[in-house]
């Protein structure tokens, strides 16, 4: 339900102690996100996308549904980072109708792995992405989100590490 204007700055019951994580504060959520800073050398588009996710996580304090929004944007952010870094390698590809056919997340991850740009295990990432992108009855909570976001953030950092050397 849409909160009334007078309640917009009140914590969601999930965070306020009426349900879920008792004692979780806005400061706790902000501290969680400070650990996921990206280097300033990354493309602005990737950093903006990543920061939007971090803000959605923090503002979930006021509306728990924003945690789902943050989770749903995690893998598009990873895909953007991969496209920015290696997408040019797939330029010129077209589908059977002659339209451009950019590489998808799974293909980009495999290519980055083959080029030793990332070391993460990637086999399960597409399944995780599909869970977030196509809906699931999984109960999303901050620890589940943080685990996924940490994996994605680490991959993005590593992806651009070789450019910084």
PDB file of C-alpha atoms in Angstrom:
ATOM      1  CA  UNK A   1       0.000   0.000   0.000  1.00  0.00           C
ATOM      2  CA  UNK A   2       1.120   3.496  -0.730  1.00  0.00           C
ATOM      3  CA  UNK A   3       2.153   5.285   2.440  1.00  0.00           C
ATOM      4  CA  UNK A   4       0.467   8.511   3.339  1.00  0.00           C
ATOM      5  CA  UNK A   5       2.539  11.656   2.984  1.00  0.00           C
ATOM      6  CA  UNK A   6       2.762  11.999   6.760  1.00  0.00           C
ATOM      7  CA  UNK A   7       4.247   8.488   7.038  1.00  0.00           C
ATOM      8  CA  UNK A   8       6.820   8.725   4.236  1.00  0.00           C
ATOM      9  CA  UNK A   9       9.691   9.467   6.597  1.00  0.00           C
ATOM     10  CA  UNK A  10       8.766   6.729   9.070  1.00  0.00           C
ATOM     11  CA  UNK A  11      10.592   3.392   8.965  1.00  0.00           C
ATOM     12  CA  UNK A  12       8.910   0.471   7.286  1.00  0.00           C
ATOM     13  CA  UNK A  13       7.515  -1.971   9.888  1.00  0.00           C
ATOM     14  CA  UNK A  14      10.113  -4.482   8.726  1.00  0.00           C
ATOM     15  CA  UNK A  15      12.906  -2.245   9.978  1.00  0.00           C
ATOM     16  CA  UNK A  16      11.131  -0.476  12.827  1.00  0.00           C
ATOM     17  CA  UNK A  17      10.781  -3.642  14.873  1.00  0.00           C
ATOM     18  CA  UNK A  18       7.115  -4.296  14.153  1.00  0.00           C
ATOM     19  CA  UNK A  19       8.232  -7.138  11.856  1.00  0.00           C
ATOM     20  CA  UNK A  20      11.516  -8.545  10.593  1.00  0.00           C
ATOM     21  CA  UNK A  21      14.856  -7.116  11.680  1.00  0.00           C
ATOM     22  CA  UNK A  22      14.402  -5.524  15.059  1.00  0.00           C
ATOM     23  CA  UNK A  23      16.827  -2.726  15.757  1.00  0.00           C
ATOM     24  CA  UNK A  24      18.033  -2.206  12.187  1.00  0.00           C
ATOM     25  CA  UNK A  25      18.585   1.498  11.663  1.00  0.00           C
ATOM     26  CA  UNK A  26      18.984   3.801   8.727  1.00  0.00           C
ATOM     27  CA  UNK A  27      22.608   4.204   9.809  1.00  0.00           C
ATOM     28  CA  UNK A  28      23.080   0.410   9.670  1.00  0.00           C
ATOM     29  CA  UNK A  29      21.837   0.303   6.090  1.00  0.00           C
ATOM     30  CA  UNK A  30      24.040   3.232   5.116  1.00  0.00           C
ATOM     31  CA  UNK A  31      27.054   1.536   6.713  1.00  0.00           C
ATOM     32  CA  UNK A  32      26.281  -1.634   4.729  1.00  0.00           C
ATOM     33  CA  UNK A  33      26.454   0.324   1.478  1.00  0.00           C
ATOM     34  CA  UNK A  34      29.644   2.226   2.287  1.00  0.00           C
ATOM     35  CA  UNK A  35      31.455  -1.125   1.953  1.00  0.00           C
ATOM     36  CA  UNK A  36      30.421  -1.319  -1.715  1.00  0.00           C
ATOM     37  CA  UNK A  37      32.104   1.780  -3.117  1.00  0.00           C
ATOM     38  CA  UNK A  38      33.394   1.470  -6.684  1.00  0.00           C
ATOM     39  CA  UNK A  39      36.637   3.095  -7.835  1.00  0.00           C
ATOM     40  CA  UNK A  40      36.205   6.498  -9.461  1.00  0.00           C
ATOM     41  CA  UNK A  41      38.056   5.193 -12.503  1.00  0.00           C
ATOM     42  CA  UNK A  42      35.053   3.119 -13.598  1.00  0.00           C
ATOM     43  CA  UNK A  43      32.699   4.537 -16.242  1.00  0.00           C
ATOM     44  CA  UNK A  44      30.194   7.008 -14.808  1.00  0.00           C
ATOM     45  CA  UNK A  45      27.291   5.004 -16.232  1.00  0.00           C
ATOM     46  CA  UNK A  46      28.330   1.943 -14.208  1.00  0.00           C
ATOM     47  CA  UNK A  47      28.931   3.946 -11.045  1.00  0.00           C
ATOM     48  CA  UNK A  48      25.563   5.719 -11.386  1.00  0.00           C
ATOM     49  CA  UNK A  49      23.729   2.436 -11.843  1.00  0.00           C
ATOM     50  CA  UNK A  50      25.566   0.902  -8.892  1.00  0.00           C
ATOM     51  CA  UNK A  51      24.897   3.941  -6.689  1.00  0.00           C
ATOM     52  CA  UNK A  52      21.180   3.814  -7.549  1.00  0.00           C
ATOM     53  CA  UNK A  53      21.106   0.263  -6.199  1.00  0.00           C
ATOM     54  CA  UNK A  54      22.912   1.350  -3.045  1.00  0.00           C
ATOM     55  CA  UNK A  55      20.435   4.183  -2.532  1.00  0.00           C
ATOM     56  CA  UNK A  56      17.443   1.887  -3.087  1.00  0.00           C
ATOM     57  CA  UNK A  57      18.846  -0.451  -0.424  1.00  0.00           C
ATOM     58  CA  UNK A  58      19.224   2.412   2.057  1.00  0.00           C
ATOM     59  CA  UNK A  59      15.788   3.859   1.299  1.00  0.00           C
ATOM     60  CA  UNK A  60      14.253   0.415   1.796  1.00  0.00           C
ATOM     61  CA  UNK A  61      14.330   1.514   5.434  1.00  0.00           C
ATOM     62  CA  UNK A  62      11.296   3.621   4.591  1.00  0.00           C
ATOM     63  CA  UNK A  63       9.707   1.245   2.083  1.00  0.00           C
ATOM     64  CA  UNK A  64      10.777  -2.385   2.268  1.00  0.00           C
ATOM     65  CA  UNK A  65       9.688  -2.955  -1.340  1.00  0.00           C
ATOM     66  CA  UNK A  66      12.698  -0.921  -2.465  1.00  0.00           C
ATOM     67  CA  UNK A  67      14.879  -3.860  -1.433  1.00  0.00           C
ATOM     68  CA  UNK A  68      13.262  -5.893  -4.212  1.00  0.00           C
ATOM     69  CA  UNK A  69      13.828  -2.986  -6.593  1.00  0.00           C
ATOM     70  CA  UNK A  70      17.508  -2.861  -5.582  1.00  0.00           C
ATOM     71  CA  UNK A  71      17.849  -6.612  -6.133  1.00  0.00           C
ATOM     72  CA  UNK A  72      16.162  -6.439  -9.531  1.00  0.00           C
ATOM     73  CA  UNK A  73      18.713  -3.851 -10.711  1.00  0.00           C
ATOM     74  CA  UNK A  74      21.808  -5.706  -9.478  1.00  0.00           C
ATOM     75  CA  UNK A  75      22.287  -7.905 -12.539  1.00  0.00           C
ATOM     76  CA  UNK A  76      21.448  -5.221 -15.121  1.00  0.00           C
ATOM     77  CA  UNK A  77      24.196  -3.183 -13.442  1.00  0.00           C
ATOM     78  CA  UNK A  78      26.608  -6.100 -13.852  1.00  0.00           C
ATOM     79  CA  UNK A  79      25.554  -6.491 -17.480  1.00  0.00           C
ATOM     80  CA  UNK A  80      26.128  -2.768 -18.065  1.00  0.00           C
ATOM     81  CA  UNK A  81      29.616  -3.017 -16.547  1.00  0.00           C
ATOM     82  CA  UNK A  82      30.423  -5.979 -18.779  1.00  0.00           C
ATOM     83  CA  UNK A  83      29.065  -4.225 -21.879  1.00  0.00           C
ATOM     84  CA  UNK A  84      31.071  -1.096 -21.105  1.00  0.00           C
ATOM     85  CA  UNK A  85      34.236  -3.161 -20.609  1.00  0.00           C
ATOM     86  CA  UNK A  86      34.019  -5.832 -23.352  1.00  0.00           C
ATOM     87  CA  UNK A  87      30.813  -5.163 -25.291  1.00  0.00           C
ATOM     88  CA  UNK A  88      32.762  -3.755 -28.229  1.00  0.00           C
ATOM     89  CA  UNK A  89      34.033  -7.284 -28.868  1.00  0.00           C
ATOM     90  CA  UNK A  90      30.522  -8.251 -29.979  1.00  0.00           C
ATOM     91  CA  UNK A  91      29.946  -5.242 -32.240  1.00  0.00           C
ATOM     92  CA  UNK A  92      28.470  -5.921 -35.642  1.00  0.00           C
ATOM     93  CA  UNK A  93      26.524  -9.036 -34.693  1.00  0.00           C
ATOM     94  CA  UNK A  94      22.993  -9.234 -36.042  1.00  0.00           C
ATOM     95  CA  UNK A  95      20.062 -11.566 -35.568  1.00  0.00           C
ATOM     96  CA  UNK A  96      18.241 -13.393 -38.365  1.00  0.00           C
ATOM     97  CA  UNK A  97      16.266 -10.204 -39.142  1.00  0.00           C
ATOM     98  CA  UNK A  98      19.416  -8.117 -39.482  1.00  0.00           C
ATOM     99  CA  UNK A  99      18.926  -6.270 -36.211  1.00  0.00           C
ATOM    100  CA  UNK A 100      21.843  -5.738 -33.811  1.00  0.00           C
ATOM    101  CA  UNK A 101      22.298  -8.661 -31.417  1.00  0.00           C
ATOM    102  CA  UNK A 102      24.303  -7.595 -28.387  1.00  0.00           C
ATOM    103  CA  UNK A 103      25.754 -10.224 -26.090  1.00  0.00           C
ATOM    104  CA  UNK A 104      23.619 -11.183 -23.103  1.00  0.00           C
ATOM    105  CA  UNK A 105      24.775 -11.504 -19.497  1.00  0.00           C
ATOM    106  CA  UNK A 106      25.744 -15.176 -19.646  1.00  0.00           C
ATOM    107  CA  UNK A 107      27.770 -14.707 -22.827  1.00  0.00           C
ATOM    108  CA  UNK A 108      29.469 -11.597 -21.447  1.00  0.00           C
ATOM    109  CA  UNK A 109      30.379 -13.398 -18.218  1.00  0.00           C
ATOM    110  CA  UNK A 110      31.819 -16.367 -20.089  1.00  0.00           C
ATOM    111  CA  UNK A 111      33.841 -14.084 -22.332  1.00  0.00           C
ATOM    112  CA  UNK A 112      35.204 -12.089 -19.382  1.00  0.00           C
ATOM    113  CA  UNK A 113      36.095 -15.340 -17.624  1.00  0.00           C
ATOM    114  CA  UNK A 114      37.856 -16.718 -20.736  1.00  0.00           C
ATOM    115  CA  UNK A 115      39.876 -13.493 -20.962  1.00  0.00           C
ATOM    116  CA  UNK A 116      40.841 -13.816 -17.283  1.00  0.00           C
ATOM    117  CA  UNK A 117      39.205 -10.484 -16.487  1.00  0.00           C
ATOM    118  CA  UNK A 118      37.227 -12.103 -13.675  1.00  0.00           C
ATOM    119  CA  UNK A 119      37.940 -15.060 -11.438  1.00  0.00           C
ATOM    120  CA  UNK A 120      34.489 -15.557  -9.913  1.00  0.00           C
ATOM    121  CA  UNK A 121      32.550 -18.750 -10.401  1.00  0.00           C
ATOM    122  CA  UNK A 122      29.921 -17.724 -12.929  1.00  0.00           C
ATOM    123  CA  UNK A 123      27.875 -20.858 -13.487  1.00  0.00           C
ATOM    124  CA  UNK A 124      25.154 -19.919 -11.004  1.00  0.00           C
ATOM    125  CA  UNK A 125      24.964 -16.184 -11.751  1.00  0.00           C
ATOM    126  CA  UNK A 126      22.467 -16.472 -14.611  1.00  0.00           C
ATOM    127  CA  UNK A 127      20.139 -18.496 -12.373  1.00  0.00           C
ATOM    128  CA  UNK A 128      20.403 -15.854  -9.659  1.00  0.00           C
ATOM    129  CA  UNK A 129      19.727 -13.146 -12.232  1.00  0.00           C
ATOM    130  CA  UNK A 130      16.654 -14.974 -13.490  1.00  0.00           C
ATOM    131  CA  UNK A 131      15.326 -15.321  -9.954  1.00  0.00           C
ATOM    132  CA  UNK A 132      15.534 -11.564  -9.439  1.00  0.00           C
ATOM    133  CA  UNK A 133      14.463 -10.543 -12.946  1.00  0.00           C
ATOM    134  CA  UNK A 134      11.547 -12.897 -13.484  1.00  0.00           C
ATOM    135  CA  UNK A 135      10.053 -12.970 -10.032  1.00  0.00           C
ATOM    136  CA  UNK A 136      10.285 -15.554  -7.347  1.00  0.00           C
ATOM    137  CA  UNK A 137       8.559 -16.531  -4.152  1.00  0.00           C
ATOM    138  CA  UNK A 138      11.922 -16.221  -2.400  1.00  0.00           C
ATOM    139  CA  UNK A 139      11.628 -14.006   0.653  1.00  0.00           C
ATOM    140  CA  UNK A 140      14.194 -11.313   0.069  1.00  0.00           C
ATOM    141  CA  UNK A 141      15.909  -9.923   3.120  1.00  0.00           C
ATOM    142  CA  UNK A 142      18.928  -7.655   3.560  1.00  0.00           C
ATOM    143  CA  UNK A 143      21.435 -10.503   4.146  1.00  0.00           C
ATOM    144  CA  UNK A 144      20.327 -12.289   0.962  1.00  0.00           C
ATOM    145  CA  UNK A 145      20.534  -9.051  -0.985  1.00  0.00           C
ATOM    146  CA  UNK A 146      23.939  -8.168   0.492  1.00  0.00           C
ATOM    147  CA  UNK A 147      25.420 -11.544  -0.428  1.00  0.00           C
ATOM    148  CA  UNK A 148      24.341 -11.154  -4.046  1.00  0.00           C
ATOM    149  CA  UNK A 149      25.333  -7.492  -4.228  1.00  0.00           C
ATOM    150  CA  UNK A 150      28.773  -8.258  -2.815  1.00  0.00           C
ATOM    151  CA  UNK A 151      29.380 -10.906  -5.492  1.00  0.00           C
ATOM    152  CA  UNK A 152      28.293  -8.555  -8.267  1.00  0.00           C
ATOM    153  CA  UNK A 153      30.290  -5.611  -6.881  1.00  0.00           C
ATOM    154  CA  UNK A 154      33.417  -7.752  -6.581  1.00  0.00           C
ATOM    155  CA  UNK A 155      33.040  -8.890 -10.196  1.00  0.00           C
ATOM    156  CA  UNK A 156      32.641  -5.297 -11.380  1.00  0.00           C
ATOM    157  CA  UNK A 157      35.708  -4.183  -9.433  1.00  0.00           C
ATOM    158  CA  UNK A 158      37.781  -7.077 -10.765  1.00  0.00           C
ATOM    159  CA  UNK A 159      36.550  -6.531 -14.314  1.00  0.00           C
ATOM    160  CA  UNK A 160      38.108  -3.079 -14.366  1.00  0.00           C
ATOM    161  CA  UNK A 161      41.158  -3.875 -12.245  1.00  0.00           C
ATOM    162  CA  UNK A 162      43.349  -4.736 -15.230  1.00  0.00           C
ATOM    163  CA  UNK A 163      42.639  -1.303 -16.750  1.00  0.00           C
ATOM    164  CA  UNK A 164      44.007   0.401 -13.641  1.00  0.00           C
ATOM    165  CA  UNK A 165      47.408  -1.286 -13.775  1.00  0.00           C
TER     166      UNK A 165
END
